[in-house]
Short mmCIF file of C-alpha atoms in Angstrom, two decimals:
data_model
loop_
_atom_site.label_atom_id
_atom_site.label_comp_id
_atom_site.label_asym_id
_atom_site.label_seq_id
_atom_site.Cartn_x
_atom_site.Cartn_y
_atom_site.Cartn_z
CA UNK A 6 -131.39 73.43 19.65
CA UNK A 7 -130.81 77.02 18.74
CA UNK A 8 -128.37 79.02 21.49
CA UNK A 9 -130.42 82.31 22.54
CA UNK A 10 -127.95 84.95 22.97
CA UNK A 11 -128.90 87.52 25.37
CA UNK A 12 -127.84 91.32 24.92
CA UNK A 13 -125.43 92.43 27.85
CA UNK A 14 -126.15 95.35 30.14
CA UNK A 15 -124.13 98.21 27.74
CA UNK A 16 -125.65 96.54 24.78
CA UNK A 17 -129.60 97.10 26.36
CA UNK A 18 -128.22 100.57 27.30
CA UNK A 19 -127.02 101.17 23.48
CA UNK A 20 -130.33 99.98 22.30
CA UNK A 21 -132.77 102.10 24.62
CA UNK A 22 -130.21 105.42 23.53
CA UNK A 23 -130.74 104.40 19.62
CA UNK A 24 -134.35 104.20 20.46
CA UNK A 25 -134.89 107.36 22.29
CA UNK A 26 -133.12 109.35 19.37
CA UNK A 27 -134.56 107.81 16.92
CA UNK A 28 -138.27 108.76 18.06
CA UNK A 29 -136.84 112.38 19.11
CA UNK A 30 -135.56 112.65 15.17
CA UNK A 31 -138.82 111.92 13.65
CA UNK A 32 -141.29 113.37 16.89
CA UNK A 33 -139.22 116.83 16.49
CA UNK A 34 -138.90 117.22 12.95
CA UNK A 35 -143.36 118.36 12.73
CA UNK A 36 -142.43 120.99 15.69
CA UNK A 37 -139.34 122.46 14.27
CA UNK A 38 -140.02 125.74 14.00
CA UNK A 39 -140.91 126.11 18.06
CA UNK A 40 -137.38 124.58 18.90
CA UNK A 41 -135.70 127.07 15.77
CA UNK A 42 -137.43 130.00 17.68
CA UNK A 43 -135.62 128.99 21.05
CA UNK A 44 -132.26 128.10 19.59
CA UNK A 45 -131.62 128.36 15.71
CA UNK A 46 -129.70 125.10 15.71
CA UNK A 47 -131.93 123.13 18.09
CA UNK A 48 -134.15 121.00 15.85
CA UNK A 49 -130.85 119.98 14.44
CA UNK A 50 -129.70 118.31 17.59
CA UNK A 51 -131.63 115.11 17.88
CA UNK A 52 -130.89 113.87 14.14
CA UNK A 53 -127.23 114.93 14.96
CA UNK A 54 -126.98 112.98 18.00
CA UNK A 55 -128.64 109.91 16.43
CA UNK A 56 -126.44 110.04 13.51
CA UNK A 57 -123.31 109.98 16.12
CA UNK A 58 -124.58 107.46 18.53
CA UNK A 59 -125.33 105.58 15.40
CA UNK A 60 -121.73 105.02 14.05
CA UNK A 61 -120.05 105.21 17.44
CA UNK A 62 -122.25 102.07 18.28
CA UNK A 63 -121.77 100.34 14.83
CA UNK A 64 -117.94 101.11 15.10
CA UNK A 65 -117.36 99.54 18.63
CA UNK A 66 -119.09 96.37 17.64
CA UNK A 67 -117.71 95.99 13.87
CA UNK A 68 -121.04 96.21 12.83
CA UNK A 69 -121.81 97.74 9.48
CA UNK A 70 -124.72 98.35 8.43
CA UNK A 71 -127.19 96.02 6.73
CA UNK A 72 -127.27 96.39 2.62
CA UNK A 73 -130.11 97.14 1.07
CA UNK A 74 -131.29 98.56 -2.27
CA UNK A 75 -131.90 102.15 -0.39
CA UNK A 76 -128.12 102.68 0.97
CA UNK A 77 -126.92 101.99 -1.94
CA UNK A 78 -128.84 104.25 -3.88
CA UNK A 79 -128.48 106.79 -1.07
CA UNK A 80 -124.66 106.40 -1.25
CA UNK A 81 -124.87 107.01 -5.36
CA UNK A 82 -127.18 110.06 -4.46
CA UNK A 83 -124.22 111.02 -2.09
CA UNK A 84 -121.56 111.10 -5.16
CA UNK A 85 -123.65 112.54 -7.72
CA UNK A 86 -124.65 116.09 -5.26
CA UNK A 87 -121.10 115.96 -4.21
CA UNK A 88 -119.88 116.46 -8.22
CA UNK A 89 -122.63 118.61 -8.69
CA UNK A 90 -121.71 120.85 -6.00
CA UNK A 91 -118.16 120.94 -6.65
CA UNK A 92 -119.13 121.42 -11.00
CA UNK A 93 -120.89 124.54 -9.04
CA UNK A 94 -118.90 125.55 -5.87
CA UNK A 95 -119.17 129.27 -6.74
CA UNK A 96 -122.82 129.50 -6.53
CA UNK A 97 -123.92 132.04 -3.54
CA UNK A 98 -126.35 128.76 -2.24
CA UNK A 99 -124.32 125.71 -3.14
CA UNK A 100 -122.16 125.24 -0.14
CA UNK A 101 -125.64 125.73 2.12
CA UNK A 102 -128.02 124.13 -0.01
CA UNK A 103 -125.18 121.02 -0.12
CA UNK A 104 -125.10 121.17 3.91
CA UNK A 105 -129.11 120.44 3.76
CA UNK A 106 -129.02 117.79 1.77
CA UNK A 107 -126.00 115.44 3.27
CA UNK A 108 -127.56 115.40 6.80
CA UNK A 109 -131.12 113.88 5.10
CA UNK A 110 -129.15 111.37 3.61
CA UNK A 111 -127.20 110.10 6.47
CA UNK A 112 -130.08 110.24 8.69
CA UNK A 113 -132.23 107.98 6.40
CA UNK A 114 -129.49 105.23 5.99
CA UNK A 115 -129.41 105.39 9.50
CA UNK A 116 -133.11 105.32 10.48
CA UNK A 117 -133.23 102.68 7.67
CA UNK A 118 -130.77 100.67 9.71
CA UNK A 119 -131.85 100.94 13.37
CA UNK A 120 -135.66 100.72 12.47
CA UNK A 121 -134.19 97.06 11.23
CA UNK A 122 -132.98 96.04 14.58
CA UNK A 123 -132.97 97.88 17.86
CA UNK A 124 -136.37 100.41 17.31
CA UNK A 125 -139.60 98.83 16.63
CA UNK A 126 -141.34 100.45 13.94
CA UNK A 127 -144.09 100.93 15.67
CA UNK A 128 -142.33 103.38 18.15
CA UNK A 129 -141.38 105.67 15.22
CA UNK A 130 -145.02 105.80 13.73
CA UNK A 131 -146.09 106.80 16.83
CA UNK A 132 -143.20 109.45 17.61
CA UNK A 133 -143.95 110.96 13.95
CA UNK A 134 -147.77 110.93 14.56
CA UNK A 135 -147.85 113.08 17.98
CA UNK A 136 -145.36 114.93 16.86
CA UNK A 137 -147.54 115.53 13.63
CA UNK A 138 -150.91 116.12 16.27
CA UNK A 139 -148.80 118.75 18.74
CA UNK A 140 -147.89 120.38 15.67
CA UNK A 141 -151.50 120.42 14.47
CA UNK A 142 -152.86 121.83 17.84
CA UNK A 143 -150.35 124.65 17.16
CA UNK A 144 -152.04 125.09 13.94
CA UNK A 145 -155.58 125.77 15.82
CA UNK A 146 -153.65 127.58 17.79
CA UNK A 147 -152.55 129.98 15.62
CA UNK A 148 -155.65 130.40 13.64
CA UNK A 149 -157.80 130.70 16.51
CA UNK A 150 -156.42 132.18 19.03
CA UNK A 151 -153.50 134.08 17.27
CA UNK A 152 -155.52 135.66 14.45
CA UNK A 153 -153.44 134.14 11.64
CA UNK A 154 -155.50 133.82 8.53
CA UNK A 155 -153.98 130.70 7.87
CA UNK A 156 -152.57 128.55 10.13
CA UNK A 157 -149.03 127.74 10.10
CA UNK A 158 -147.80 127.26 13.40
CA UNK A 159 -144.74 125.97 13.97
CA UNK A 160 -143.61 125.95 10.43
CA UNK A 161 -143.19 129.39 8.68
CA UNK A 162 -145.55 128.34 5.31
CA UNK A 163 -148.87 127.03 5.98
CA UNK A 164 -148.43 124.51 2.71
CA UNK A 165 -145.27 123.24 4.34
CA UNK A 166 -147.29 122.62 7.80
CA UNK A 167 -150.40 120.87 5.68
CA UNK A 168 -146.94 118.59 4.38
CA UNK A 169 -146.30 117.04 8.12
CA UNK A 170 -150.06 116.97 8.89
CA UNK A 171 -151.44 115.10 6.04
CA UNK A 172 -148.19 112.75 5.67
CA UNK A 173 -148.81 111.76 9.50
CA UNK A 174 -153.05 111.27 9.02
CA UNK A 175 -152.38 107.47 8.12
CA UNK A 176 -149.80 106.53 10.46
CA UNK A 177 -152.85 106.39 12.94
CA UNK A 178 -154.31 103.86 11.45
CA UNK A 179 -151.03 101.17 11.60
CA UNK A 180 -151.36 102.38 15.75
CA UNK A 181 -155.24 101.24 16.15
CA UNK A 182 -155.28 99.24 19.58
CA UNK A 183 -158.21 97.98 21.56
CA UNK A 184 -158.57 101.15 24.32
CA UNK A 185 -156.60 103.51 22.20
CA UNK A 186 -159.90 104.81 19.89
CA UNK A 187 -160.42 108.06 21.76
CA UNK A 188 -156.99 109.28 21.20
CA UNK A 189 -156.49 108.37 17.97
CA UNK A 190 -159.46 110.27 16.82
CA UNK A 191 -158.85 112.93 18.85
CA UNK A 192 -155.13 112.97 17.27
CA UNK A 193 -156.80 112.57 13.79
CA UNK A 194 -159.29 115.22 14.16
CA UNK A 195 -156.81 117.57 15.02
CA UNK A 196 -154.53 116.45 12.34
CA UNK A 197 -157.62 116.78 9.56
CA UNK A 198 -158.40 120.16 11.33
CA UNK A 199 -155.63 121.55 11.27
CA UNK A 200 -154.51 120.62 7.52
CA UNK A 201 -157.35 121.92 6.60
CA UNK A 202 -156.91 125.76 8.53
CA UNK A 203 -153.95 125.72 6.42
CA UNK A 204 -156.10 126.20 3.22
CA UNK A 205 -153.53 124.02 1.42
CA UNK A 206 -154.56 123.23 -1.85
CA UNK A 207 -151.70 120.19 -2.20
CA UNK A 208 -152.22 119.44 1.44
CA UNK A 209 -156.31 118.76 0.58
CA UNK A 210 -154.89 116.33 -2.92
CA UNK A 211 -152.59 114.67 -0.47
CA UNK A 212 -155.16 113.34 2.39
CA UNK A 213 -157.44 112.14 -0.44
CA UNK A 214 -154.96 110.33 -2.24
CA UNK A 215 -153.82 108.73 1.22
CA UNK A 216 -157.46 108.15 2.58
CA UNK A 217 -158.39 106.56 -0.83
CA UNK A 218 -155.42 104.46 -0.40
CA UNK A 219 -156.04 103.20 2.82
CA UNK A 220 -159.79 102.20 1.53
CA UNK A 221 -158.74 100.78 -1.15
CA UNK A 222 -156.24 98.13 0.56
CA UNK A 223 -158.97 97.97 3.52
CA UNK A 224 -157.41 99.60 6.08
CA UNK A 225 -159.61 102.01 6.97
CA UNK A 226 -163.29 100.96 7.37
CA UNK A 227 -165.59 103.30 5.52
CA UNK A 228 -167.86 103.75 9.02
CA UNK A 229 -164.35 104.82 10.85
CA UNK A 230 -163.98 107.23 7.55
CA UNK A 231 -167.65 108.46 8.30
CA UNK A 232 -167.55 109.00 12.14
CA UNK A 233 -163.92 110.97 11.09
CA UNK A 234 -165.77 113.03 8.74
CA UNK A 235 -168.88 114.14 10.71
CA UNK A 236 -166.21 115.19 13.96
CA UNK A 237 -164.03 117.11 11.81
CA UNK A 238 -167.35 118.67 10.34
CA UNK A 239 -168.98 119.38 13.58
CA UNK A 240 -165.56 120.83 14.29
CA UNK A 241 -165.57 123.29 11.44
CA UNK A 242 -169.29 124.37 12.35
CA UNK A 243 -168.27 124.89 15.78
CA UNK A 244 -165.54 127.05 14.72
CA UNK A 245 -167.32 129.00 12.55
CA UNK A 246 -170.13 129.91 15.35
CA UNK A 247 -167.41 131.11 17.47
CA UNK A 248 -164.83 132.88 14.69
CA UNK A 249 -166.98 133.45 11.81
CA UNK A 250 -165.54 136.09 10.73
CA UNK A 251 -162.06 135.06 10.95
CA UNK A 252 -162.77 132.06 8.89
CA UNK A 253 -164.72 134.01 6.00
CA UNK A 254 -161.77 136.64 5.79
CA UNK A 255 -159.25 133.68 5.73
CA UNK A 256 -161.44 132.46 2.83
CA UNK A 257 -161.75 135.63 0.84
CA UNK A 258 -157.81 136.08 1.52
CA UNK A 259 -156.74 132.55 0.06
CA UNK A 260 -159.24 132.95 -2.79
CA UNK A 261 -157.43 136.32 -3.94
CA UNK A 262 -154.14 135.21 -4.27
CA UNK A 263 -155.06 131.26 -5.62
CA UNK A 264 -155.09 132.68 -9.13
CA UNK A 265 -151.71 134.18 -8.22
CA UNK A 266 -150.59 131.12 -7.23
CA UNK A 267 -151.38 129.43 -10.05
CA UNK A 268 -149.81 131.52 -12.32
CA UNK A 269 -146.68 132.12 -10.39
CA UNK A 270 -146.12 128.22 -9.97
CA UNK A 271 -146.72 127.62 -13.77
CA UNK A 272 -143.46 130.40 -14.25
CA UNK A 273 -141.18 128.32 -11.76
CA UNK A 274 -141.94 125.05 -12.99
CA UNK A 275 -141.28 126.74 -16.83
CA UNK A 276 -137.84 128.10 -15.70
CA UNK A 277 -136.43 124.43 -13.70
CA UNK A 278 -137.84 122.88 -17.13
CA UNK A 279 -135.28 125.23 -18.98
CA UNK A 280 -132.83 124.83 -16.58
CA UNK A 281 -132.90 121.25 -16.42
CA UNK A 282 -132.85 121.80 -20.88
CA UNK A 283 -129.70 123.27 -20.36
CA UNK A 284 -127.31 121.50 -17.67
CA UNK A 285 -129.21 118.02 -18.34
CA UNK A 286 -126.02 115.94 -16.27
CA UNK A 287 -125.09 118.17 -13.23
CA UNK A 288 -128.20 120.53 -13.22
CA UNK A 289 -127.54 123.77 -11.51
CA UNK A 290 -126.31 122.76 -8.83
CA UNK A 291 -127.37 122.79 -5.25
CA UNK A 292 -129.21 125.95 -4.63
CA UNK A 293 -129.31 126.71 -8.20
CA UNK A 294 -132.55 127.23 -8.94
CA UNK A 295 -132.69 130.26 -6.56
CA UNK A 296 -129.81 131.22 -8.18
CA UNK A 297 -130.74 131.21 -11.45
CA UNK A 298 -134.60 131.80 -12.01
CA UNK A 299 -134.62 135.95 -11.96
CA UNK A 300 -132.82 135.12 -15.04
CA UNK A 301 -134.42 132.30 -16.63
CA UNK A 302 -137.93 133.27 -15.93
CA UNK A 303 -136.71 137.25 -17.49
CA UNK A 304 -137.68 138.42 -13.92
CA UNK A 305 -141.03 137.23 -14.24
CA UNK A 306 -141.65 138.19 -10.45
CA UNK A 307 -139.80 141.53 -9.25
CA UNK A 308 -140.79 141.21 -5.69
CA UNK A 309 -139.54 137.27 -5.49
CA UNK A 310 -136.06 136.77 -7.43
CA UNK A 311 -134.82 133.76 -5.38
CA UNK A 312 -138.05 131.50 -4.81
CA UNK A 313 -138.53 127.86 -4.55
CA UNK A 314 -140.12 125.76 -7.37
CA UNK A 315 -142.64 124.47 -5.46
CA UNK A 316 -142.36 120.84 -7.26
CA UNK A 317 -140.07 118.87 -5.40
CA UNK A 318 -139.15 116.88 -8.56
CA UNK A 319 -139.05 119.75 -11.29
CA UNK A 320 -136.15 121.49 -8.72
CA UNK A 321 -134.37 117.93 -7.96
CA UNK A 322 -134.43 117.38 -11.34
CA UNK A 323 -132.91 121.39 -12.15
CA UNK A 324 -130.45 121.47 -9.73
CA UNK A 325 -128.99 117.49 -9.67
CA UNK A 326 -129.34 117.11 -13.51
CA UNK A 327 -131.56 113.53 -14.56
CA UNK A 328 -128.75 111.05 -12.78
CA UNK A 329 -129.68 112.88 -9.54
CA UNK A 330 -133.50 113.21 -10.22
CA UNK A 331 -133.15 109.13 -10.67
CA UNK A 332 -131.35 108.73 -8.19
CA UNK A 333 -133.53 110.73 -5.90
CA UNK A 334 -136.64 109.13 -7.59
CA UNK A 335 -134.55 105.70 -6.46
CA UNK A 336 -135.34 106.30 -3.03
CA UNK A 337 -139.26 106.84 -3.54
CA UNK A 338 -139.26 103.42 -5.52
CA UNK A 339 -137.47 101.79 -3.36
CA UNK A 340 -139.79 102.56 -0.69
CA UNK A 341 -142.22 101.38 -2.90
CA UNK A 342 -141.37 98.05 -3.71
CA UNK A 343 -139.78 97.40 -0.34
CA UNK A 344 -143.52 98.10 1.43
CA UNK A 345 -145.51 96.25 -0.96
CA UNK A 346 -143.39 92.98 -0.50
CA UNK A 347 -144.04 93.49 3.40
CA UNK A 348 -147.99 93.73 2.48
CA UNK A 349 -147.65 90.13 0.45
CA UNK A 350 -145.51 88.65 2.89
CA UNK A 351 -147.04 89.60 6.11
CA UNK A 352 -150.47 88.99 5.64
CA UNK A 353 -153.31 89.92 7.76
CA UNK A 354 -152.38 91.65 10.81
CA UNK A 355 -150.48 94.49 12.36
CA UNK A 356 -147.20 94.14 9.98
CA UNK A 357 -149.45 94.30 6.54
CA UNK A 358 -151.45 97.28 8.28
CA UNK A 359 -148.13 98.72 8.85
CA UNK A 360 -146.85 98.81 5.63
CA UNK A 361 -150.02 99.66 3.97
CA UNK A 362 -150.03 102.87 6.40
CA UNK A 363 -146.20 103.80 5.15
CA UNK A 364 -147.51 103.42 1.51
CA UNK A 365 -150.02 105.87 2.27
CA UNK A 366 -147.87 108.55 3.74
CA UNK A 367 -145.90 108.26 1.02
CA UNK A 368 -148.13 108.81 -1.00
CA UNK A 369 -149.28 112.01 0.66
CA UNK A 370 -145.87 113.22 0.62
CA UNK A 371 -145.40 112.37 -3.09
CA UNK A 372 -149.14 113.86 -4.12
CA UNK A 373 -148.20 116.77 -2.19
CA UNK A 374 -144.60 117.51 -3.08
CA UNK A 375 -146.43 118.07 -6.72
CA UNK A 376 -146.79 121.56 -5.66
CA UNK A 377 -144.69 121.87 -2.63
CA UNK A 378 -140.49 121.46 -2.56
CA UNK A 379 -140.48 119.17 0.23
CA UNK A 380 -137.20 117.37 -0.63
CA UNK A 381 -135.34 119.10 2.48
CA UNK A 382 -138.16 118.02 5.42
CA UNK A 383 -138.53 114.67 6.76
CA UNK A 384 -141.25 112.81 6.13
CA UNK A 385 -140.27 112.13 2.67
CA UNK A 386 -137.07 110.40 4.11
CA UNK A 387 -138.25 108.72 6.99
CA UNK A 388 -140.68 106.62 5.56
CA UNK A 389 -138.37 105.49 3.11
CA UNK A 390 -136.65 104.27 5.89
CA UNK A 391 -139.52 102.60 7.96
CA UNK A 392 -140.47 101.18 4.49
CA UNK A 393 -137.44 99.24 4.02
CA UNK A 394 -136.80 98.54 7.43
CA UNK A 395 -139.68 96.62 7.40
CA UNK A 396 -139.02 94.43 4.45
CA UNK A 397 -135.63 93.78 6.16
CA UNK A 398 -137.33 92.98 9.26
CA UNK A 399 -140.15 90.70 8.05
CA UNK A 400 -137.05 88.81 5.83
CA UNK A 401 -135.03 88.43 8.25
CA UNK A 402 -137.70 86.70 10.41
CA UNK A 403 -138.61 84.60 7.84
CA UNK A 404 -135.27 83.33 7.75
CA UNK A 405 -135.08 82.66 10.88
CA UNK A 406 -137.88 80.57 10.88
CA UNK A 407 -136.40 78.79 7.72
CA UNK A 408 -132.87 77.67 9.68
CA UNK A 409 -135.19 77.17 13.41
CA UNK A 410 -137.66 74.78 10.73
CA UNK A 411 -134.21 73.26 9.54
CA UNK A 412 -132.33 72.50 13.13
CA UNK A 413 -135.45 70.84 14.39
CA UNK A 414 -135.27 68.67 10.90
CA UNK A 415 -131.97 67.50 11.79
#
């Protein structure tokens, strides 16, 4: 017979504290921009105090974490920005840019690890989806009642809000419960809705890509995809009857600078090509590309001489050099494999739906970060985390069963 160990009372309180930061990290990170407009520091507080509960906890029992593939590549990550940023310590952004990253880092080894034992993953896709929906109300919000001609919300760039929106759109689909359809539409309605008042190009390539995905591993039942698609429809024609013209000069506006767009994205992505040509190892360094692109792109843009890239992977890759773009890459593919062993070992039920729902975020994020630099918000991160986490999880139980199968064969 197998001993059951039962948690004490500080160990249950530990847990619940682990859990309730945990869901604040990923529920707050969508809404950001509301808490930075209170306090400037005060979306940074939840991840902080995770990260600290985190090792205080691990510390006091002699608990380490769990390896996996993703710390360790997370830990190489760690090395390669800190040479990087030292090979570059006199650029104006490096110390900040360097400050950005760590905290992503250490927050995803820890999700990784507490998503494994004490928080149910389940809690976290449903923290990062209403955080994703509030955020999307704001986006109506400010559309519709504000005046913005697009909407952005709580996040300062309307492609960055479309990001959280459309990453969060399949997470509904791992929460399905028998009672729970009316909210979840109503959540994913005003997720869809609000992605699309955002009139983000990347945002529109990332829901398809994550919808097909979901159809495609049966997930989401193409009458569910239907009903979706006439209420978000019936949404946009009730919207236009009441702010017509709002809409049409939103339209007109986006349509006058998309050509802009294009072009000015095609000169970024030229200049972190050449930069990554030239500093192949350490890249630029944190920051760098801001740094450098007046320069490299022969001040192709007068009025913008320290933009972003908007390609997540053309900047990683200019300002870590290719170890750090692999490295970085590292943590997408380990995501990868780690959720697709959870769909062949769970089978049917709620863990395969789970996993196939953090494969299609994913894939959001990484259709989207195409034309978006995305590398310093969450989503990206955190479902690497909930992606391993439940490998480790589904493992470990599966071990367990082994040595229970093996005591009761003795």
């Amino acid at each position: 017979m197998l001993a059951v160990v039962r948690p004490s009372a500080r160990e249950t309180r530990e847990a619940a504290l682990l859990r309730v930061l945990a869901c604040a990290t990923v529920a707050l990170a969508p809404v950001e921009g509301y808490l930075t407009a209170v306090q400037s520091q005060l979306g940074k507080v939840a991840p902080a105090l995770l990260t600290v509960a985190w090792l205080a906890i691990r510390v006091r029992h002699r608990q380490p974490p769990r390896p996996t593939p993703l710390h360790a590549v997370l830990a190489l990550l760690a090395v390669v920005l800190a040479v990087t940023a030292a090979r570059h310590a006199a650029g104006p952004f490096t110390a900040e840019y360097t400050l950005r990253w760590l905290p992503f880092l250490v927050v995803t080894a820890a999700l990784a690890d507490v998503a494994s034992r004490e928080v149910p993953i389940r809690w976290l896709l449903l923290a990062a989806a209403a955080g994703a929906t509030v955020a999307g109300a704001g986006a109506l919000f400010s559309l519709i009642a504000e005046g913005e001609a697009r909407a952005s919300g709580p996040q300062p760039d309307p492609n960055d809000l479309a990001y959280f929106l459309v990453a969060a759109v399949p997470l509904l689909a791992a929460l399905h419960r028998r009672g729970r359809g009316f909210v979840l539409t109503a959540a994913g309605i005003v997720l869809v809705a609000g992605a699309t008042a955002t009139f983000s190009r990347g945002g529109a390539l990332g829901l398809t890509a994550a919808v097909g995905w979901l159809l495609v591993r049966r997930v989401l039942p193409w009458r569910v995809l239907a009903a979706a698609a006439v209420a978000v429809a019936a949404l946009g024609l009730g919207a236009w009857a009441f702010a017509g013209p709002q809409l049409d000069r939103a339209l007109q506006e986006k349509s006058f600078i998309a050509a802009s767009n294009v072009d000015t994205r095609e000169l970024r992505w030229q200049a972190a090509a050449r930069m990554l040509t030239a500093h192949p190892v350490l890249g630029v360094g944190p920051g760098g590309f801001r740094e450098h692109y007046a320069a490299e792109s022969h001040n192709a843009e007068v009025d913008e001489q320290t933009p972003v890239a908007h390609n997540m992977y053309l900047e990683v890759a200019a300002e870590l050099g290719l170890p750090g773009f692999a490295l970085f890459a590292g943590v997408a593919a380990t995501a990868a494999v780690a959720s697709e062993r959870t769909v062949r070992r769970a089978g049917p039920g709620p863990r395969r739906t789970e996993a196939v729902a953090v494969q299609a975020s994913l894939l959001a994020v990484a259709v989207t970060s195409t034309f978006l630099s995305e590398q310093y918000y969450l989503p990206f991160w955190s479902l690497a985390a909930l992606a391993v986490a439940a490998e480790t999880r589904i493992r470990r139980e599966g071990e367990g069963s082994a040595d229970a199968g093996a005591a009761r064969d003795q």
